Amino acid sequence: MELDIRVLKYFLAVAKVGNITQAARDLHITQPTLSRQLMDLEKNLGTELFVRKHKQLTLSDSGFLFQQRAKEIVQLADKACRELSEQKSQMHGTVTIACVESIASCLLPEIMAAFSQNYPYVKYELYSADGNDIREKIDRGNIDLGILLEPVEVAKYNFLRLPCYEKWGVAMREDSPLARKDVITTEDIQGLPIIIPRRTIVIEEISRWLEVAENRLNIVASHNLPTNGLLLAKKGIGYLICVEGSFTIRPMTDLCFRPFLPERTTGHVLVWKKNHVLSKATMRFLEFVRDKYEKPLY
């Protein structure tokens, strides 16, 4: 026979006040529900726990014995929960994580804030970098986790997809002729001076989108962080091809963003090195992210 801790607490509440109606109010449940739970408990135990008389309930001999054991069981269960909670709250350690400059820069603090509510003693080391730098730091063991913007070569990493997606487009001066458009087509941007991320895999993607060979792209500058690219665009040096989030997380006056048409979207992945031992705090952080977004870890 299985005993439900919740039902044991119901029984103890009724035993304390000797009245179903009052106990139901104290427990914030309905009187019929409480009566049914007590009757089921007595049926499962094969004995009456209460002597019922004039709407008052007093413990029977079996009830007195069961009350003592029920208190012990509930107290033990509460103690176990409290110890687990204390163990959880006392977890220490440092999670080292790098993040690209994108909308993920807004998602990461939300994740950390929620995680810190459960694990307030865990600390963080944060880095901002592009995908190349992040992967190098993970490979060298300088950081444990990295949030990358796709496309990503993930063959040597474990990864978890994050529920944030970006639109690619162009950041430019508000007085640019293209700024009058709501969307930017490949024909609009062809031949114009462009500022792009330095990552080879991204350059290949941009070349494919624009239907122009890489060596024929009019690249006036490349960057590892969009912050630098935005400053160049503000000076009118070129048109910055970037994701919308890299612009919106640090809006600059005199600049605007226009998405590509047809739409070009990309996602984010949280990666960590395969066959690499992670700290307990980092593993718990990964489990938290996995559970929060209900995505499998690969």
CSV table of C-alpha atoms in Angstrom, one decimal:
chain,number,residue,atom,x,y,z
A,1,MET,CA,0.0,0.0,0.0
A,2,GLU,CA,1.3,3.4,-0.9
A,3,LEU,CA,0.9,6.5,1.3
A,4,ASP,CA,0.5,9.9,-0.3
A,5,ILE,CA,2.3,12.6,1.8
A,6,ARG,CA,-0.3,15.1,0.8
A,7,VAL,CA,-3.1,12.9,2.2
A,8,LEU,CA,-1.2,12.3,5.4
A,9,LYS,CA,-1.1,16.1,5.8
A,10,TYR,CA,-4.8,16.2,5.2
A,11,PHE,CA,-5.3,13.6,7.9
A,12,LEU,CA,-3.1,15.5,10.4
A,13,ALA,CA,-5.0,18.8,9.7
A,14,VAL,CA,-8.3,17.2,10.5
A,15,ALA,CA,-6.9,15.4,13.5
A,16,LYS,CA,-5.7,18.8,14.8
A,17,VAL,CA,-9.0,20.8,14.5
A,18,GLY,CA,-11.4,17.9,14.7
A,19,ASN,CA,-13.7,19.3,12.0
A,20,ILE,CA,-13.8,18.7,8.3
A,21,THR,CA,-15.1,22.1,7.4
A,22,GLN,CA,-12.5,24.0,9.3
A,23,ALA,CA,-9.7,21.7,8.1
A,24,ALA,CA,-10.8,22.2,4.4
A,25,ARG,CA,-10.7,25.9,4.8
A,26,ASP,CA,-7.2,25.7,6.4
A,27,LEU,CA,-6.0,23.5,3.5
A,28,HIS,CA,-7.7,25.6,0.8
A,29,ILE,CA,-9.6,22.6,-0.6
A,30,THR,CA,-13.2,21.8,-0.8
A,31,GLN,CA,-15.0,19.9,2.0
A,32,PRO,CA,-16.2,17.0,-0.3
A,33,THR,CA,-12.6,16.5,-1.6
A,34,LEU,CA,-11.2,16.3,2.0
A,35,SER,CA,-14.0,13.9,3.1
A,36,ARG,CA,-13.4,11.7,0.1
A,37,GLN,CA,-9.6,11.6,0.7
A,38,LEU,CA,-10.1,10.6,4.4
A,39,MET,CA,-12.6,7.9,3.5
A,40,ASP,CA,-10.2,6.5,0.8
A,41,LEU,CA,-7.4,6.6,3.4
A,42,GLU,CA,-9.4,4.6,5.9
A,43,LYS,CA,-10.5,2.1,3.3
A,44,ASN,CA,-6.9,1.6,2.2
A,45,LEU,CA,-5.8,1.1,5.8
A,46,GLY,CA,-8.7,-1.1,6.6
A,47,THR,CA,-9.6,0.7,9.8
A,48,GLU,CA,-11.5,3.8,11.0
A,49,LEU,CA,-9.2,6.6,12.1
A,50,PHE,CA,-12.0,8.9,13.4
A,51,VAL,CA,-15.0,8.6,15.7
A,52,ARG,CA,-17.6,10.8,14.0
A,53,LYS,CA,-20.2,12.4,16.3
A,54,HIS,CA,-22.2,15.6,15.8
A,55,LYS,CA,-19.9,16.9,13.0
A,56,GLN,CA,-17.0,16.6,15.3
A,57,LEU,CA,-14.2,14.1,14.7
A,58,THR,CA,-12.1,12.5,17.4
A,59,LEU,CA,-9.3,10.1,16.8
A,60,SER,CA,-10.0,6.4,17.4
A,61,ASP,CA,-7.4,4.1,19.0
A,62,SER,CA,-6.1,3.3,15.5
A,63,GLY,CA,-6.2,7.0,14.7
A,64,PHE,CA,-4.0,7.9,17.6
A,65,LEU,CA,-1.4,5.4,16.5
A,66,PHE,CA,-1.6,6.4,12.9
A,67,GLN,CA,-1.3,10.1,13.9
A,68,GLN,CA,2.1,9.5,15.5
A,69,ARG,CA,3.4,7.6,12.5
A,70,ALA,CA,2.0,10.1,10.1
A,71,LYS,CA,3.8,13.0,11.9
A,72,GLU,CA,7.0,11.1,11.7
A,73,ILE,CA,6.6,10.4,8.0
A,74,VAL,CA,5.7,14.0,7.1
A,75,GLN,CA,8.5,15.4,9.2
A,76,LEU,CA,11.0,13.1,7.5
A,77,ALA,CA,9.7,14.0,4.1
A,78,ASP,CA,9.8,17.7,4.9
A,79,LYS,CA,13.4,17.3,6.2
A,80,ALA,CA,14.5,15.5,3.0
A,81,CYS,CA,13.0,18.2,0.8
A,82,ARG,CA,14.6,20.9,3.0
A,83,GLU,CA,18.0,19.2,2.8
A,84,LEU,CA,17.8,18.9,-1.0
A,85,SER,CA,16.8,22.5,-1.2
A,86,GLU,CA,19.7,23.6,1.0
A,87,GLN,CA,22.1,21.4,-1.0
A,88,LYS,CA,20.8,23.0,-4.2
A,89,SER,CA,21.0,26.6,-2.9
A,90,GLN,CA,24.6,26.0,-1.6
A,91,MET,CA,25.9,24.8,-4.9
A,92,HIS,CA,29.0,26.8,-5.7
A,93,GLY,CA,31.1,27.1,-8.9
A,94,THR,CA,31.6,29.2,-11.9
A,95,VAL,CA,30.0,28.9,-15.3
A,96,THR,CA,32.2,30.3,-18.1
A,97,ILE,CA,30.2,31.2,-21.2
A,98,ALA,CA,30.7,33.2,-24.3
A,99,CYS,CA,28.0,34.7,-26.5
A,100,VAL,CA,27.9,36.3,-29.9
A,101,GLU,CA,26.5,39.8,-30.2
A,102,SER,CA,22.9,39.1,-31.3
A,103,ILE,CA,19.4,38.7,-29.8
A,104,ALA,CA,20.9,35.9,-27.8
A,105,SER,CA,22.7,38.6,-25.7
A,106,CYS,CA,19.2,39.4,-24.4
A,107,LEU,CA,18.1,35.8,-23.9
A,108,LEU,CA,21.3,34.8,-21.9
A,109,PRO,CA,20.6,37.2,-19.0
A,110,GLU,CA,17.1,35.9,-18.7
A,111,ILE,CA,18.4,32.3,-18.4
A,112,MET,CA,21.0,33.3,-15.9
A,113,ALA,CA,18.5,35.3,-13.8
A,114,ALA,CA,16.2,32.3,-13.6
A,115,PHE,CA,19.0,29.9,-12.9
A,116,SER,CA,20.4,32.2,-10.1
A,117,GLN,CA,17.0,32.1,-8.3
A,118,ASN,CA,17.7,28.4,-7.7
A,119,TYR,CA,21.5,28.5,-7.4
A,120,PRO,CA,22.4,31.9,-6.0
A,121,TYR,CA,26.0,31.0,-5.2
A,122,VAL,CA,27.0,30.1,-8.7
A,123,LYS,CA,29.1,32.8,-10.4
A,124,TYR,CA,29.6,33.5,-14.1
A,125,GLU,CA,32.5,34.5,-16.4
A,126,LEU,CA,31.1,36.1,-19.6
A,127,TYR,CA,32.8,36.8,-22.9
A,128,SER,CA,31.6,38.6,-26.0
A,129,ALA,CA,33.2,37.3,-29.2
A,130,ASP,CA,32.4,36.1,-32.7
A,131,GLY,CA,32.0,32.4,-33.5
A,132,ASN,CA,35.7,31.9,-34.4
A,133,ASP,CA,37.0,33.2,-31.1
A,134,ILE,CA,34.3,31.3,-29.1
A,135,ARG,CA,35.1,28.0,-30.7
A,136,GLU,CA,38.9,28.6,-30.2
A,137,LYS,CA,38.3,29.3,-26.5
A,138,ILE,CA,36.2,26.2,-26.1
A,139,ASP,CA,38.8,24.0,-28.0
A,140,ARG,CA,41.5,25.3,-25.7
A,141,GLY,CA,39.4,24.8,-22.6
A,142,ASN,CA,39.3,28.6,-21.7
A,143,ILE,CA,35.5,28.5,-21.6
A,144,ASP,CA,33.0,25.7,-21.1
A,145,LEU,CA,30.0,27.0,-23.1
A,146,GLY,CA,29.4,29.1,-26.1
A,147,ILE,CA,26.3,30.6,-27.8
A,148,LEU,CA,26.9,30.7,-31.5
A,149,LEU,CA,25.0,32.0,-34.5
A,150,GLU,CA,24.4,29.5,-37.2
A,151,PRO,CA,25.8,28.4,-39.6
A,152,VAL,CA,28.1,26.5,-37.3
A,153,GLU,CA,30.4,23.5,-37.7
A,154,VAL,CA,29.1,21.5,-34.8
A,155,ALA,CA,30.6,18.1,-35.6
A,156,LYS,CA,33.1,18.2,-32.7
A,157,TYR,CA,30.7,19.8,-30.2
A,158,ASN,CA,27.7,18.8,-28.2
A,159,PHE,CA,25.0,21.3,-28.8
A,160,LEU,CA,21.5,22.5,-27.8
A,161,ARG,CA,19.3,24.6,-30.0
A,162,LEU,CA,18.0,27.8,-28.5
A,163,PRO,CA,14.6,29.2,-29.2
A,164,CYS,CA,15.8,32.5,-30.6
A,165,TYR,CA,16.1,33.4,-34.3
A,166,GLU,CA,17.5,36.3,-36.3
A,167,LYS,CA,16.8,38.0,-39.5
A,168,TRP,CA,19.7,39.0,-41.7
A,169,GLY,CA,19.7,42.4,-43.3
A,170,VAL,CA,21.6,45.6,-43.8
A,171,ALA,CA,22.4,48.3,-41.3
A,172,MET,CA,23.1,51.7,-42.9
A,173,ARG,CA,22.9,55.4,-42.4
A,174,GLU,CA,19.3,56.8,-42.2
A,175,ASP,CA,20.2,59.2,-45.0
A,176,SER,CA,21.2,56.4,-47.4
A,177,PRO,CA,19.0,56.0,-50.5
A,178,LEU,CA,18.4,52.3,-49.5
A,179,ALA,CA,17.0,53.5,-46.1
A,180,ARG,CA,13.8,54.5,-47.9
A,181,LYS,CA,13.1,50.9,-48.7
A,182,ASP,CA,11.3,48.5,-46.3
A,183,VAL,CA,13.3,45.5,-47.4
A,184,ILE,CA,16.6,45.0,-49.3
A,185,THR,CA,16.9,42.7,-52.3
A,186,THR,CA,20.1,41.2,-53.7
A,187,GLU,CA,19.9,43.6,-56.6
A,188,ASP,CA,19.8,46.5,-54.2
A,189,ILE,CA,23.0,45.6,-52.5
A,190,GLN,CA,25.1,44.2,-55.4
A,191,GLY,CA,28.1,46.3,-56.2
A,192,LEU,CA,27.8,48.5,-53.1
A,193,PRO,CA,30.6,48.6,-50.5
A,194,ILE,CA,29.8,46.1,-47.8
A,195,ILE,CA,31.0,45.5,-44.3
A,196,ILE,CA,30.7,41.8,-43.2
A,197,PRO,CA,31.7,39.4,-40.5
A,198,ARG,CA,35.1,37.8,-40.9
A,199,ARG,CA,33.9,34.2,-40.5
A,200,THR,CA,34.6,32.3,-43.7
A,201,ILE,CA,31.4,30.2,-43.4
A,202,VAL,CA,29.4,33.4,-43.2
A,203,ILE,CA,31.1,35.0,-46.1
A,204,GLU,CA,30.3,32.0,-48.2
A,205,GLU,CA,26.6,32.3,-47.2
A,206,ILE,CA,26.5,36.0,-48.1
A,207,SER,CA,28.2,35.2,-51.4
A,208,ARG,CA,25.5,32.6,-52.1
A,209,TRP,CA,22.7,35.0,-51.1
A,210,LEU,CA,23.9,37.8,-53.3
A,211,GLU,CA,24.7,35.4,-56.1
A,212,VAL,CA,28.2,37.0,-56.5
A,213,ALA,CA,31.5,35.1,-56.3
A,214,GLU,CA,33.4,35.8,-53.1
A,215,ASN,CA,36.3,37.5,-54.9
A,216,ARG,CA,33.9,39.8,-56.6
A,217,LEU,CA,32.1,41.0,-53.4
A,218,ASN,CA,32.9,44.7,-52.8
A,219,ILE,CA,34.1,44.1,-49.2
A,220,VAL,CA,35.5,47.3,-47.7
A,221,ALA,CA,35.9,46.0,-44.2
A,222,SER,CA,35.4,42.8,-42.1
A,223,HIS,CA,34.9,42.6,-38.3
A,224,ASN,CA,34.9,40.2,-35.4
A,225,LEU,CA,32.2,42.1,-33.5
A,226,PRO,CA,29.3,44.0,-35.0
A,227,THR,CA,29.9,47.0,-32.7
A,228,ASN,CA,32.9,47.9,-34.9
A,229,GLY,CA,31.0,47.3,-38.1
A,230,LEU,CA,28.2,49.6,-36.9
A,231,LEU,CA,30.6,52.4,-36.2
A,232,LEU,CA,32.0,52.1,-39.7
A,233,ALA,CA,28.5,52.1,-41.2
A,234,LYS,CA,27.7,55.2,-39.2
A,235,LYS,CA,30.7,57.0,-40.9
A,236,GLY,CA,29.3,56.0,-44.3
A,237,ILE,CA,32.2,53.7,-45.1
A,238,GLY,CA,29.9,50.9,-46.2
A,239,TYR,CA,26.7,48.9,-45.7
A,240,LEU,CA,26.9,46.5,-42.7
A,241,ILE,CA,25.4,43.0,-43.4
A,242,CYS,CA,24.4,41.7,-40.0
A,243,VAL,CA,21.6,40.1,-38.0
A,244,GLU,CA,18.9,42.4,-36.7
A,245,GLY,CA,19.7,41.6,-33.1
A,246,SER,CA,23.3,42.9,-33.4
A,247,PHE,CA,21.7,46.3,-34.3
A,248,THR,CA,18.8,46.3,-31.9
A,249,ILE,CA,20.8,45.5,-28.7
A,250,ARG,CA,22.8,48.7,-29.3
A,251,PRO,CA,20.8,51.0,-31.4
A,252,MET,CA,22.8,54.0,-32.8
A,253,THR,CA,21.5,57.3,-33.8
A,254,ASP,CA,21.5,58.0,-37.6
A,255,LEU,CA,21.5,54.3,-38.4
A,256,CYS,CA,18.6,52.0,-39.4
A,257,PHE,CA,18.2,48.3,-40.2
A,258,ARG,CA,16.4,46.8,-43.2
A,259,PRO,CA,15.8,43.0,-43.6
A,260,PHE,CA,16.6,41.0,-46.8
A,261,LEU,CA,14.0,39.9,-49.2
A,262,PRO,CA,13.7,37.0,-49.6
A,263,GLU,CA,14.0,36.6,-45.9
A,264,ARG,CA,17.2,35.1,-44.5
A,265,THR,CA,16.9,33.7,-41.0
A,266,THR,CA,19.3,31.9,-38.7
A,267,GLY,CA,19.2,30.3,-35.3
A,268,HIS,CA,21.4,29.9,-32.3
A,269,VAL,CA,23.1,26.9,-30.7
A,270,LEU,CA,24.6,26.5,-27.2
A,271,VAL,CA,27.7,24.3,-27.7
A,272,TRP,CA,30.3,22.6,-25.5
A,273,LYS,CA,33.3,20.4,-26.3
A,274,LYS,CA,32.7,16.7,-26.6
A,275,ASN,CA,34.5,14.3,-24.2
A,276,HIS,CA,35.3,17.3,-21.9
A,277,VAL,CA,34.6,17.1,-18.2
A,278,LEU,CA,32.4,20.0,-17.0
A,279,SER,CA,32.0,21.3,-13.5
A,280,LYS,CA,28.9,20.3,-11.5
A,281,ALA,CA,27.7,23.9,-11.7
A,282,THR,CA,28.1,23.9,-15.5
A,283,MET,CA,26.3,20.6,-15.9
A,284,ARG,CA,23.4,21.8,-13.7
A,285,PHE,CA,23.3,25.0,-15.9
A,286,LEU,CA,23.0,22.8,-19.0
A,287,GLU,CA,20.3,20.7,-17.5
A,288,PHE,CA,18.4,23.8,-16.5
A,289,VAL,CA,18.5,25.2,-20.1
A,290,ARG,CA,17.5,21.8,-21.5
A,291,ASP,CA,14.6,21.5,-19.1
A,292,LYS,CA,13.5,25.1,-19.6
A,293,TYR,CA,13.3,24.8,-23.4
A,294,GLU,CA,12.4,21.1,-23.5
A,295,LYS,CA,15.0,20.4,-26.1
A,296,PRO,CA,17.2,17.3,-26.1
A,297,LEU,CA,21.0,17.6,-25.5
A,298,TYR,CA,23.0,16.1,-28.4
